[in-house]
Amino acid sequence: MQLDSVQLRHGQVTATVCIYAAHVTRFAVRGKDVLFLSQRALFEPPKVKSSLPGHLGVSFALLQAIRGGVPIIFPQFSGRGKLPSHGFARNQYWRVVSKEGDRSVTLALEDTEETRRLYPPFRALYTVTLTDDASLELTFRVEAKERELSFTFALHSYFAIGKIEQTFVTGLKGVQYEDQLQGSRIETDQNERIAIDREVDRVYLGVPPQLSIVDGSNSRTIRLSTSDTLPDAVVWNPWEAKALKMAADFGPTEYHNMLCVEVAAVGAPVIVKPRESWVASHTISVADDGSRL
Ligand code: TA6
């Protein structure tokens, strides 16, 4: 790994946080990875210019995002606005502001001359903590300075799973979602278990605070819990054809071993008034409960 990172350890859990992008690249429980990281993930991020139409030709120097782990999606989810897709928080160098032993680290990102050309001033703080009950706790806080902020947000978590055909998501039965593969058409899925057997790109709106990923071939359940400031969730697997288009940093068969379940605030923009702040938190844990299909 070419980038400076912070290693966290507490009891039987470990995590790795890249200072670049404040990117959690690894979270393991008893040595078993919970997060997926592509074998082709780029850690020496090349500068990519993102020409932003409608910004008077402003070209915004973006660094490559790391494919896997937990990219921070701020201040824009996907193409829901004029910024580069998925915003810029995942393409910038953050800085460590504090550590609590080996179990917690807090990083900060503030506006720069470049971001101010596209987005109001802000200060973001992100704390990654390993808890006493072997969970990974992620807390994101953003403060508005003199101008109001409007943004969409997600923690774009890539989960490591044994076999996609023995994997399903629970907790989303009957929840409306925008099918990104069908022009954001509104659908619902009445299945208790959402199976993944093709490309899936769904933005669920108004989800319960607990979701689970049953990783059947690993006989485990990955449990996700969120604050009420993250009312939405995205389920994404690129499947075969899209995986081939992502070959620069994603292997052609890696879609078999990953699933993104991203806790989010994307259905409606988050508004933060000047001098106020917004906080979102998300906890990831694992139950080796023998879950199988
Ligand atoms: O969260 C799902 C999604 O918006 C997909 O549409 C796909 O674009 C994915 O994010 C990855 O985006 P990236 O820019 O990291 O390749």
XYZ file of N, CA, C and O and ligand atoms in Angstrom, residues 64-68 71 73 77-80 84-86 90-91 154 156-158 180-181 199-203 234-238 242 246 249 260-262, ligand 1:
168
model
N -7.735 9.261 -7.779
C -8.508 8.021 -7.948
C -9.098 7.578 -6.623
O -8.427 7.696 -5.588
N -10.321 7.092 -6.641
C -10.896 6.514 -5.420
C -10.404 5.068 -5.271
O -10.118 4.394 -6.257
N -10.298 4.629 -4.052
C -9.857 3.255 -3.770
C -11.062 2.333 -3.938
O -12.136 2.599 -3.363
N -10.905 1.300 -4.731
C -12.024 0.386 -5.037
C -12.185 -0.656 -3.921
O -11.505 -1.692 -3.875
N -13.105 -0.355 -3.022
C -13.372 -1.306 -1.937
C -13.427 -0.580 -0.603
O -13.426 0.669 -0.548
N -15.634 3.848 0.930
C -15.477 5.225 0.407
C -16.508 6.161 1.037
O -17.664 5.778 1.246
N -18.866 9.108 0.575
C -19.510 9.808 -0.536
C -20.089 11.124 -0.001
O -21.096 11.142 0.693
N -23.990 12.266 -3.923
C -24.098 10.852 -4.275
C -24.281 10.742 -5.785
O -25.144 11.417 -6.365
N -23.451 9.917 -6.403
C -23.584 9.631 -7.834
C -23.706 10.931 -8.629
O -22.984 11.898 -8.366
N -24.632 10.976 -9.582
C -24.755 12.173 -10.434
C -25.849 13.112 -9.978
O -26.416 13.864 -10.779
N -26.175 13.060 -8.657
C -27.295 13.885 -8.174
C -26.878 15.320 -7.887
O -27.034 15.837 -6.789
N -18.456 16.240 -9.509
C -18.056 14.924 -10.045
C -18.850 13.814 -9.349
O -19.209 13.959 -8.172
N -19.089 12.727 -10.038
C -19.894 11.645 -9.477
C -19.309 11.183 -8.141
O -18.102 10.956 -8.002
N -20.158 11.111 -7.138
C -19.811 10.703 -5.785
C -18.999 11.739 -5.025
O -18.411 11.450 -3.983
N -13.874 11.418 -1.217
C -13.149 10.146 -1.388
C -11.913 10.307 -2.289
O -11.236 9.338 -2.601
N -11.677 11.530 -2.756
C -10.549 11.760 -3.677
C -9.573 12.783 -3.121
O -8.796 13.371 -3.876
N -23.267 9.177 1.451
C -23.355 7.717 1.660
C -22.015 7.212 2.175
O -20.968 7.816 1.916
N -20.136 4.175 1.304
C -20.284 3.267 0.146
C -19.563 1.928 0.423
O -18.630 1.554 -0.297
N -20.009 1.244 1.439
C -19.303 0.045 1.919
C -19.361 -1.128 0.943
O -20.428 -1.511 0.460
N -18.175 -1.684 0.695
C -18.040 -2.918 -0.098
C -17.851 -4.058 0.906
O -16.863 -4.072 1.657
N -31.854 2.092 -10.393
C -30.947 2.928 -11.206
C -30.710 2.321 -12.581
O -30.151 2.977 -13.471
N -31.105 1.074 -12.745
C -30.920 0.427 -14.057
C -32.150 0.609 -14.936
O -32.158 0.223 -16.108
N -26.915 -7.786 -12.247
C -26.510 -6.433 -11.858
C -27.656 -5.804 -11.071
O -28.816 -5.877 -11.498
N -27.324 -5.272 -9.940
C -28.323 -4.614 -9.076
C -27.786 -3.245 -8.697
O -26.609 -3.112 -8.361
N -28.633 -2.218 -8.857
C -28.221 -0.863 -8.469
C -29.482 -0.145 -7.988
O -30.191 0.494 -8.744
N -29.781 -0.296 -6.711
C -31.055 0.142 -6.138
C -30.825 1.160 -5.018
O -30.014 0.928 -4.144
N -31.562 2.243 -5.089
C -31.529 3.234 -4.010
C -32.824 3.093 -3.222
O -33.893 3.515 -3.654
N -28.282 1.941 -0.374
C -28.048 1.574 -1.771
C -27.514 0.144 -1.799
O -26.623 -0.197 -1.018
N -28.090 -0.666 -2.666
C -27.596 -2.035 -2.855
C -27.064 -2.115 -4.276
O -27.781 -1.805 -5.233
N -25.779 -2.508 -4.382
C -25.145 -2.497 -5.705
C -24.221 -3.678 -5.892
O -23.400 -3.982 -5.016
N -24.412 -4.347 -6.999
C -23.426 -5.315 -7.479
C -23.335 -5.113 -8.981
O -24.340 -5.143 -9.683
N -22.108 -4.924 -9.516
C -21.970 -4.605 -10.941
C -22.256 -5.772 -11.881
O -22.565 -5.554 -13.065
N -20.720 -5.119 -16.269
C -20.232 -3.861 -15.677
C -18.849 -4.082 -15.072
O -17.974 -3.214 -15.175
N -15.076 -2.057 -15.531
C -14.363 -1.474 -14.377
C -12.969 -2.071 -14.242
O -12.344 -2.002 -13.191
N -9.677 -1.086 -12.119
C -9.444 -1.292 -10.681
C -10.407 -2.303 -10.073
O -10.691 -2.264 -8.869
N -22.159 -4.293 -2.326
C -22.213 -2.978 -1.663
C -23.594 -2.802 -1.037
O -24.615 -2.973 -1.717
N -23.615 -2.536 0.236
C -24.840 -2.092 0.920
C -24.433 -0.796 1.619
O -23.624 -0.810 2.554
N -24.921 0.305 1.073
C -24.404 1.629 1.428
C -25.462 2.410 2.215
O -26.535 2.699 1.679
O -23.581 3.197 -5.284
C -23.786 2.565 -6.517
C -23.101 3.381 -7.604
O -23.666 4.662 -7.701
C -23.183 2.600 -8.909
O -24.063 3.216 -9.825
C -21.731 2.587 -9.397
O -21.479 3.740 -10.172
C -21.000 2.594 -8.058
O -21.708 3.539 -7.286
C -19.507 2.830 -8.115
O -19.240 4.126 -8.547
P -17.670 4.523 -8.786
O -17.703 5.958 -9.161
O -16.954 4.267 -7.489
O -17.192 3.580 -9.849
